[in-house]
């Protein structure tokens, strides 16, 4: 009897539960990962490694998306098949046909699972009808594995890659648990090569452990804490807060989304390094960018590289007769679609459109700006550099409001509070009452803007430590981040009353 | 080998006095050749040589050496 109960408990822990998805930072994941790591290390030089990783990835997918696993398998089979015929076709016409079949199949699946309700809702809104959402379960990471599949087909079409003949390797590329839920959007050539050849150096282990620690602190300590205890409240009801609190809410969200996303990516990179995969870099201090274009070379880099290679550059080439107008149109199309890729909602479209618009203004004003800067003798000056970083950061931060707030009224309220009810005098009170939030936002931005030499030095200290010390640091980081996750939600504070 | 003509076309468009360009040089290693400016460089080269690339031909180029080969193959036609 006793054994029976225990077993069912364990089994239910491993079952699909849509209210309880599996994250890297959850205790269940860390526990299972230790087992996986052990198995991979034992079978490091055999083909069994790929099959073990496939099994674990299938479980990871199932735990998050249940039986939608078949969508991933079906998509992998189709893309593998299309890739095969595309590679073997001789005539250019046939190659183009196969490429288009691949593109349409992938976008149809992505469109059905992710955008059907969005589309139907928009149509219903236009007709002024009531809308009842269809019950469509979105498979885990469909945006990510669709883009991985498309890059595989494009690379074959461009003849920059000879596709693998091994389906298991390709399936692992599509399904790998490390990057399926939040990227990076890795490319087949580098990933499949690493699936075939295992290599983990002592340096990889140090780097992996360091990244997991960093990710846990960024995600669980900074992002989740300031999100739950401050940012969410501002975005829930901005009219209850002064303009200065709304502004801090926007700065807080800019930090939260960076720490959340890049922290999760750090964990993905770290976990993968321990298993023998060097995934693509995805973040490089994005708020240090001096222009919105540079921001996109530092933020979600695997996505922006994808968009640049497979969408923007072909569009730009196709519209080059229109000169600057063609460039501007290519930018707007790319970034509106980039917004839509993030989610089936108008606010993402507006957010993407804003980024496109910023860059269009950038290219249109480039010549006069350069001339003025040259006249003022400011080219390469520190002042200009600082100003550009500050300006770019604010453009990006104010655009994040559209990403976070799902209601246009909230956005209007936030901006109206900042314009009409700023009340800077509240700031000292804010610091006093929200001490933990202030400290975390301060530390977060300090870590982001500190010279890269310092962060490299910090890594050296951890990286050179003996393995046992690194293991201890990791255990401490896990414990510490769980303390933060378990902390009570901080009480509401209103200043204006 | 990168021809002087191609090198000059690139440097003029990007307003560079001098920069070493070899076969393996990638576009983004040349100062000013970024994604937004890319199209200006390509159209400048097309104009200098009096030829027109297909989009796919340029997309296939991995480095300046590939671009040189593409130009040579177009001129020999």
XYZ file of C-alpha atoms in Angstrom:
574
model
C 0.000 0.000 0.000
C 2.687 2.415 1.081
C 4.815 1.690 -1.960
C 1.842 2.078 -4.233
C 1.071 5.585 -2.970
C 4.670 6.707 -3.271
C 4.919 5.453 -6.833
C 1.778 7.224 -7.997
C 3.083 10.410 -6.414
C 6.336 10.152 -8.326
C 4.480 9.342 -11.499
C 2.155 12.341 -11.170
C 5.201 14.564 -10.688
C 6.474 13.470 -14.068
C 3.134 13.771 -15.839
C 2.048 16.634 -18.072
C 0.445 19.370 -16.038
C -0.383 22.595 -17.803
C -0.369 24.523 -14.536
C 3.014 23.197 -13.551
C 5.484 23.454 -16.434
C 9.103 22.412 -16.099
C 11.641 25.260 -15.816
C 15.399 25.081 -15.499
C 15.195 26.701 -12.080
C 12.679 24.236 -10.635
C 13.820 21.627 -8.140
C 12.432 18.779 -10.248
C 14.492 19.870 -13.231
C 17.699 20.209 -11.238
C 17.160 16.756 -9.737
C 16.494 15.091 -13.105
C 19.342 17.015 -14.718
C 21.852 15.486 -12.291
C 20.744 12.051 -13.484
C 21.005 13.122 -17.123
C 24.457 14.586 -16.573
C 25.616 11.324 -15.022
C 24.236 9.268 -17.928
C 25.757 11.581 -20.556
C 29.159 11.502 -18.864
C 29.088 7.685 -18.760
C 28.021 7.374 -22.410
C 29.966 10.417 -23.618
C 31.653 8.723 -26.536
C 28.881 6.520 -27.795
C 25.844 7.147 -29.982
C 23.782 6.409 -26.889
C 24.421 10.038 -25.894
C 22.192 11.331 -28.700
C 19.414 8.884 -27.809
C 19.583 9.722 -24.101
C 19.335 13.422 -24.946
C 16.402 12.704 -27.268
C 14.615 10.794 -24.531
C 15.164 13.561 -22.018
C 14.082 16.210 -24.531
C 10.923 14.240 -25.309
C 10.159 14.077 -21.593
C 10.840 17.823 -21.190
C 8.496 18.593 -24.070
C 5.803 16.197 -22.813
C 5.958 17.642 -19.292
C 5.262 21.109 -20.728
C 3.004 20.390 -23.692
C 1.647 16.864 -23.257
C 0.720 14.957 -26.360
C 1.450 17.968 -28.605
C 4.798 16.180 -28.821
C 3.511 14.692 -32.060
C 3.561 18.171 -33.666
C 7.300 18.406 -33.030
C 7.950 14.899 -34.350
C 5.787 15.466 -37.420
C 7.435 18.821 -38.122
C 10.874 17.202 -37.791
C 9.947 14.398 -40.185
C 8.570 16.829 -42.784
C 11.525 19.201 -42.568
C 14.019 16.360 -42.745
C 12.241 15.082 -45.856
C 12.008 18.486 -47.526
C 15.663 19.154 -46.699
C 16.599 15.848 -48.318
C 14.779 16.441 -51.616
C 15.855 20.079 -51.695
C 19.488 19.081 -51.379
C 19.209 16.418 -54.094
C 17.240 18.478 -56.611
C 19.345 19.692 -59.530
C 17.129 22.156 -61.390
C 16.837 25.641 -59.867
C 13.057 25.640 -60.411
C 12.636 22.445 -58.409
C 14.894 23.736 -55.629
C 12.798 26.868 -55.364
C 9.594 24.800 -55.340
C 10.837 22.569 -52.500
C 12.001 25.580 -50.517
C 8.578 27.196 -50.838
C 6.824 23.955 -49.859
C 9.000 23.902 -46.749
C 8.325 27.547 -45.911
C 4.566 27.177 -46.369
C 4.345 23.964 -44.320
C 6.292 25.516 -41.444
C 4.401 28.790 -41.447
C 1.057 26.998 -41.758
C 1.766 24.961 -38.628
C 3.051 27.992 -36.730
C 0.096 30.061 -37.941
C -2.463 27.440 -36.969
C -1.188 26.755 -33.467
C -0.136 30.241 -32.490
C -2.178 32.736 -34.486
C -5.600 31.178 -35.261
C -7.296 32.745 -32.235
C -5.595 36.082 -32.842
C -6.810 36.091 -36.428
C -10.380 35.057 -35.537
C -10.541 37.599 -32.721
C -9.412 40.381 -35.063
C -12.038 39.408 -37.636
C -14.746 39.234 -34.947
C -13.697 42.635 -33.589
C -14.031 44.159 -37.028
C -17.493 42.667 -37.438
C -18.438 43.731 -33.925
C -19.244 40.145 -32.979
C -18.652 38.221 -29.766
C -15.560 36.054 -29.894
C -15.059 32.682 -28.280
C -11.497 31.408 -28.411
C -10.862 27.960 -29.879
C -9.176 25.484 -27.593
C -5.800 25.163 -29.314
C -2.845 24.022 -27.259
C 0.313 25.799 -28.407
C 3.162 23.260 -28.526
C 6.192 24.199 -26.440
C 8.695 26.333 -28.338
C 6.884 26.152 -31.689
C 8.230 29.608 -32.626
C 11.730 28.429 -31.845
C 11.711 25.041 -33.548
C 9.911 26.459 -36.591
C 12.665 29.042 -37.026
C 15.319 26.376 -36.521
C 13.691 24.265 -39.227
C 13.464 27.231 -41.607
C 17.137 28.144 -41.155
C 18.000 24.488 -41.902
C 16.079 24.690 -45.209
C 17.471 28.123 -46.136
C 21.045 26.976 -45.502
C 20.505 23.975 -47.760
C 18.958 26.208 -50.403
C 21.829 28.699 -50.221
C 24.180 25.702 -50.532
C 26.075 26.745 -47.424
C 25.229 23.482 -45.665
C 25.103 19.815 -46.628
C 22.230 18.298 -44.640
C 22.754 15.428 -42.258
C 21.606 11.973 -43.357
C 20.955 10.946 -39.793
C 17.403 11.599 -38.634
C 18.216 11.182 -34.923
C 20.760 14.005 -35.141
C 18.262 16.243 -36.903
C 15.507 15.376 -34.438
C 17.809 16.328 -31.573
C 18.551 19.635 -33.306
C 14.808 20.352 -33.431
C 13.848 18.976 -30.020
C 16.864 19.659 -27.789
C 15.413 20.649 -24.401
C 18.167 23.195 -23.740
C 17.028 25.710 -26.332
C 13.478 24.702 -27.214
C 11.545 26.871 -24.784
C 13.404 30.201 -24.925
C 16.240 29.924 -27.437
C 18.886 30.547 -28.537
C 17.750 29.748 -32.076
C 20.765 27.612 -32.916
C 21.831 26.680 -36.442
C 21.980 23.135 -37.728
C 25.616 23.053 -38.946
C 27.166 23.917 -35.564
C 24.623 22.034 -33.458
C 24.642 18.762 -35.376
C 28.425 18.759 -35.467
C 28.397 18.929 -31.666
C 25.750 16.214 -31.438
C 28.135 13.914 -33.311
C 31.295 14.854 -31.441
C 31.239 15.113 -27.679
C 33.695 17.443 -26.034
C 33.597 18.882 -22.525
C 36.751 20.526 -21.188
C 37.473 21.624 -17.632
C 37.025 25.196 -18.920
C 33.534 24.294 -20.223
C 32.542 22.989 -16.804
C 33.736 26.169 -15.070
C 31.988 28.346 -17.607
C 28.824 26.237 -17.423
C 28.658 26.399 -13.630
C 29.347 30.150 -13.713
C 26.542 30.720 -16.227
C 24.043 28.652 -14.235
C 24.860 30.648 -11.082
C 24.573 33.922 -13.002
C 21.291 32.838 -14.593
C 19.739 31.782 -11.286
C 20.579 35.126 -9.710
C 19.392 37.151 -12.704
C 16.149 35.228 -13.145
C 15.059 34.095 -9.690
C 16.516 36.860 -7.550
C 16.401 40.032 -9.622
C 13.759 39.525 -12.339
C 11.132 37.577 -10.419
C 11.444 39.641 -7.247
C 11.172 43.092 -8.804
C 8.500 41.823 -11.179
C 6.250 40.402 -8.487
C 6.821 43.069 -5.876
C 6.927 46.208 -7.935
C 6.631 46.150 -11.733
C 3.436 44.068 -11.869
C 1.686 46.467 -9.500
C 2.541 49.516 -11.549
C 1.389 47.887 -14.770
C -1.792 46.611 -13.090
C -3.013 50.046 -12.116
C -0.709 52.949 -13.020
C -3.182 55.611 -11.881
C -2.578 54.616 -8.266
C 1.052 55.709 -8.530
C 2.875 58.966 -9.151
C 4.719 59.622 -12.409
C 8.076 59.036 -10.800
C 6.942 55.597 -9.600
C 5.646 54.825 -13.071
C 9.018 55.818 -14.506
C 10.820 53.558 -12.033
C 8.312 50.880 -13.024
C 9.441 51.222 -16.643
C 13.134 51.136 -15.674
C 12.308 48.175 -13.447
C 10.599 46.346 -16.297
C 13.496 47.014 -18.667
C 15.771 45.367 -16.105
C 13.281 42.608 -15.331
C 12.839 41.502 -18.926
C 16.590 41.561 -19.525
C 17.385 39.591 -16.358
C 14.525 37.183 -16.980
C 15.327 36.398 -20.583
C 19.117 36.590 -20.482
C 19.140 34.779 -17.113
C 17.141 31.900 -18.559
C 19.457 31.880 -21.578
C 22.508 31.822 -19.289
C 21.083 28.724 -17.621
C 20.390 27.156 -21.031
C 23.962 27.880 -22.135
C 25.401 26.629 -18.846
C 23.387 23.418 -18.741
C 24.294 22.744 -22.389
C 28.026 23.323 -21.812
C 27.984 20.579 -19.179
C 26.387 18.241 -21.751
C 28.872 19.104 -24.505
C 27.028 21.790 -26.487
C 28.164 25.346 -27.045
C 24.953 27.124 -27.983
C 24.885 30.511 -29.716
C 25.479 33.637 -27.668
C 22.207 35.477 -27.223
C 22.910 38.626 -25.166
C 25.792 41.057 -24.999
C 24.972 43.861 -22.550
C 22.120 45.173 -24.749
C 21.569 48.427 -22.862
C 25.124 49.502 -23.634
C 24.055 49.978 -27.262
C 24.581 53.391 -28.837
C 21.752 52.973 -31.347
C 18.610 50.880 -31.727
C 20.308 48.995 -34.573
C 23.185 48.165 -32.222
C 20.675 47.145 -29.543
C 19.528 44.415 -31.907
C 23.107 43.227 -32.363
C 23.237 42.758 -28.573
C 19.676 41.619 -27.693
C 18.321 38.149 -28.567
C 21.201 37.919 -30.999
C 20.269 34.504 -32.406
C 16.842 35.848 -33.413
C 18.133 39.110 -34.852
C 20.828 37.254 -36.815
C 18.097 34.953 -38.137
C 15.871 37.863 -39.146
C 18.802 39.666 -40.713
C 19.953 36.710 -42.784
C 16.693 35.126 -43.850
C 14.233 38.015 -43.914
C 15.730 41.505 -43.874
C 18.611 41.034 -46.329
C 16.504 39.208 -48.963
C 13.806 41.909 -48.636
C 16.416 44.650 -48.840
C 17.988 43.060 -51.944
C 14.599 42.630 -53.576
C 13.632 46.266 -52.996
C 16.986 47.872 -53.741
C 15.672 49.771 -56.737
C 13.709 51.909 -54.306
C 16.965 53.012 -52.626
C 16.377 54.360 -49.111
C 12.639 53.738 -49.270
C 13.322 50.056 -49.953
C 15.646 49.914 -46.970
C 13.014 51.577 -44.771
C 10.234 49.246 -45.953
C 12.428 46.187 -45.383
C 13.112 47.416 -41.841
C 9.458 48.031 -41.033
C 8.298 44.680 -42.429
C 11.068 42.820 -40.607
C 10.377 44.400 -37.240
C 6.586 44.208 -37.419
C 6.960 40.489 -38.117
C 9.570 40.298 -35.354
C 6.961 41.762 -33.006
C 4.319 39.299 -34.167
C 6.770 36.417 -33.683
C 6.876 37.292 -29.974
C 3.181 36.663 -29.552
C -0.261 36.763 -31.149
C -1.256 40.213 -29.973
C -1.404 43.763 -31.323
C 0.818 45.170 -28.609
C 3.711 43.030 -29.869
C 3.039 44.281 -33.391
C 3.162 47.893 -32.162
C 6.324 47.165 -30.170
C 8.039 45.693 -33.230
C 6.752 48.519 -35.417
C 8.220 51.081 -33.000
C 11.653 49.467 -33.229
C 11.378 49.457 -37.010
C 10.345 53.097 -36.956
C 13.248 54.089 -34.677
C 15.666 52.561 -37.163
C 13.965 54.156 -40.153
C 14.307 57.569 -38.473
C 17.917 56.580 -37.801
C 18.767 55.960 -41.466
C 16.808 58.980 -42.730
C 18.517 61.397 -40.326
C 21.922 59.744 -40.547
C 23.527 62.227 -42.927
C 22.443 65.488 -41.240
C 23.202 64.041 -37.798
C 26.706 63.042 -38.829
C 27.250 66.512 -40.313
C 26.093 68.307 -37.153
C 28.192 66.077 -34.899
C 31.225 66.724 -37.085
C 30.628 70.470 -36.990
C 30.360 70.444 -33.197
C 33.585 68.421 -33.092
C 31.876 65.691 -31.062
C 32.738 62.670 -33.232
C 34.071 59.896 -30.956
C 33.694 62.113 -27.889
C 32.847 60.478 -24.547
C 29.964 62.883 -24.023
C 28.301 61.887 -27.280
C 28.818 58.210 -26.513
C 27.181 58.606 -23.098
C 24.301 60.608 -24.542
C 23.671 58.038 -27.267
C 23.584 55.166 -24.757
C 21.164 57.102 -22.532
C 18.946 58.053 -25.470
C 18.895 54.548 -26.957
C 18.117 53.047 -23.545
C 15.105 55.320 -23.152
C 13.778 54.563 -26.623
C 14.026 50.844 -25.887
C 12.599 51.187 -22.359
C 9.615 53.263 -23.487
C 8.926 50.754 -26.237
C 8.982 47.926 -23.632
C 5.824 49.464 -22.156
C 3.987 48.279 -25.276
C 5.505 44.835 -24.848
C 4.416 44.512 -21.226
C 1.027 46.259 -21.052
C -1.683 44.346 -22.893
C -4.135 47.191 -22.769
C -3.771 50.524 -24.526
C -5.502 52.289 -21.614
C -2.740 51.172 -19.220
C -0.134 52.596 -21.581
C -2.005 55.907 -21.879
C -2.397 56.062 -18.079
C 1.323 55.478 -17.512
C 2.360 58.210 -19.883
C -0.254 60.624 -18.547
C 0.915 60.040 -14.951
C 4.494 60.772 -16.010
C 3.473 63.983 -17.751
C 0.762 65.308 -15.424
C 1.532 63.835 -12.025
C 5.285 63.292 -11.880
C 5.910 64.317 -8.228
C 9.686 63.851 -8.047
C 9.517 64.649 -4.313
C 8.245 61.104 -3.758
C 11.597 59.618 -4.789
C 13.333 59.700 -1.336
C 10.231 58.073 0.174
C 10.359 55.433 -2.543
C 13.962 54.566 -1.688
C 13.087 54.265 1.982
C 9.941 52.194 1.602
C 11.065 49.969 -1.245
C 14.580 49.268 0.015
C 14.921 45.776 -1.410
C 13.507 46.828 -4.793
C 15.833 49.862 -4.923
C 18.866 47.735 -4.015
C 18.017 45.057 -6.609
C 17.367 47.569 -9.402
C 20.600 49.357 -8.446
C 22.658 46.158 -8.401
C 21.043 44.956 -11.616
C 21.942 48.064 -13.584
C 25.374 48.317 -11.943
C 26.183 44.752 -13.032
C 24.954 45.555 -16.513
C 26.902 48.767 -16.961
C 30.110 47.841 -15.146
C 33.199 47.631 -17.355
C 33.512 44.268 -19.072
C 36.993 43.878 -17.577
C 35.424 43.627 -14.125
C 32.958 40.921 -15.098
C 35.768 39.028 -16.845
C 37.756 39.247 -13.594
C 34.773 37.915 -11.616
C 34.540 34.978 -13.980
C 38.267 34.294 -13.587
C 37.902 34.010 -9.817
C 35.044 31.505 -10.114
C 36.523 29.780 -13.160
C 39.893 29.089 -11.516
C 38.401 27.792 -8.266
C 38.617 24.036 -7.597
C 35.630 21.971 -8.717
C 34.467 21.391 -5.150
C 34.345 25.146 -4.514
C 32.392 25.660 -7.742
C 29.937 22.951 -6.707
C 29.551 24.660 -3.352
C 28.969 28.045 -5.024
C 26.346 26.493 -7.274
C 24.584 24.871 -4.313
C 24.675 28.206 -2.508
C 23.243 30.050 -5.541
C 20.408 27.507 -5.777
C 19.637 27.833 -2.076
C 19.893 31.620 -2.195
C 17.624 31.979 -5.220
C 15.037 29.685 -3.657
C 15.031 31.856 -0.544
C 14.053 34.743 -2.770
C 11.409 32.724 -4.571
C 9.903 31.678 -1.258
C 9.984 35.208 0.199
C 6.600 36.622 1.073
C 5.118 39.051 -1.393
C 5.923 42.526 -0.144
C 3.014 44.741 0.912
C 1.586 47.446 -1.273
C 2.684 50.976 -0.588
C 0.924 54.067 -1.847
C 2.588 57.415 -1.497
C 0.053 59.798 -2.866
C -2.509 59.248 -0.169
C 42.608 37.849 -54.876
C 40.530 40.962 -54.415
C 40.940 43.280 -57.400
C 41.889 46.932 -56.908
C 38.699 47.948 -58.650
C 36.458 46.085 -56.184
C 38.488 47.307 -53.245
C 38.240 50.892 -54.469
C 34.474 50.608 -54.987
C 34.006 49.366 -51.427
C 36.349 51.889 -49.799
C 34.819 54.816 -51.717
C 31.274 53.880 -50.768
C 32.219 53.475 -47.108
C 34.400 56.630 -47.152
C 37.452 54.753 -45.899
C 41.012 55.883 -46.684
C 42.417 52.396 -46.560
C 41.532 48.987 -45.208
C 43.073 45.598 -45.936
C 40.541 43.419 -47.744
C 41.384 39.788 -48.406
C 39.442 36.830 -49.785
C 38.441 35.697 -46.291
C 37.419 39.168 -45.106
C 33.762 39.239 -44.097
C 31.553 42.219 -44.858
C 30.890 42.998 -41.203
C 34.634 43.212 -40.502
C 34.931 46.264 -42.742
C 34.154 49.476 -40.810
C 30.802 50.935 -41.821
C 29.623 47.857 -43.751
C 26.663 47.008 -41.532
C 23.294 45.489 -42.312
C 21.680 48.856 -43.080
C 24.517 50.054 -45.299
C 24.897 46.669 -47.015
C 22.555 47.554 -49.844
C 24.413 50.807 -50.605
C 27.698 48.936 -50.988
C 26.126 46.303 -53.231
C 24.463 48.882 -55.498
C 27.720 50.897 -55.662
C 29.565 47.780 -56.859
C 26.833 47.020 -59.396
C 27.126 50.572 -60.725
C 30.927 50.519 -60.946
C 30.955 47.243 -62.867
C 27.793 47.959 -64.841
C 26.212 44.638 -63.891
C 23.330 43.397 -61.801
C 23.357 40.623 -59.214
C 20.478 38.299 -58.452
C 19.485 38.457 -54.774
C 20.297 34.797 -54.248
C 23.798 35.198 -55.734
C 24.742 37.819 -53.151
C 23.036 35.911 -50.329
C 25.230 32.920 -51.100
C 28.470 34.920 -50.658
C 30.152 34.211 -47.343
C 33.028 36.667 -47.738
C 34.536 39.239 -50.092
C 36.423 36.475 -51.942
C 33.070 34.923 -52.901
C 31.830 38.331 -54.046
C 34.935 38.756 -56.237
C 34.354 35.328 -57.784
C 30.745 36.252 -58.447
C 31.794 39.475 -60.204
C 34.425 37.604 -62.266
C 31.919 34.968 -63.343
C 29.423 37.668 -64.377
C 32.050 39.581 -66.383
C 33.234 36.508 -68.247
C 29.758 35.785 -69.533
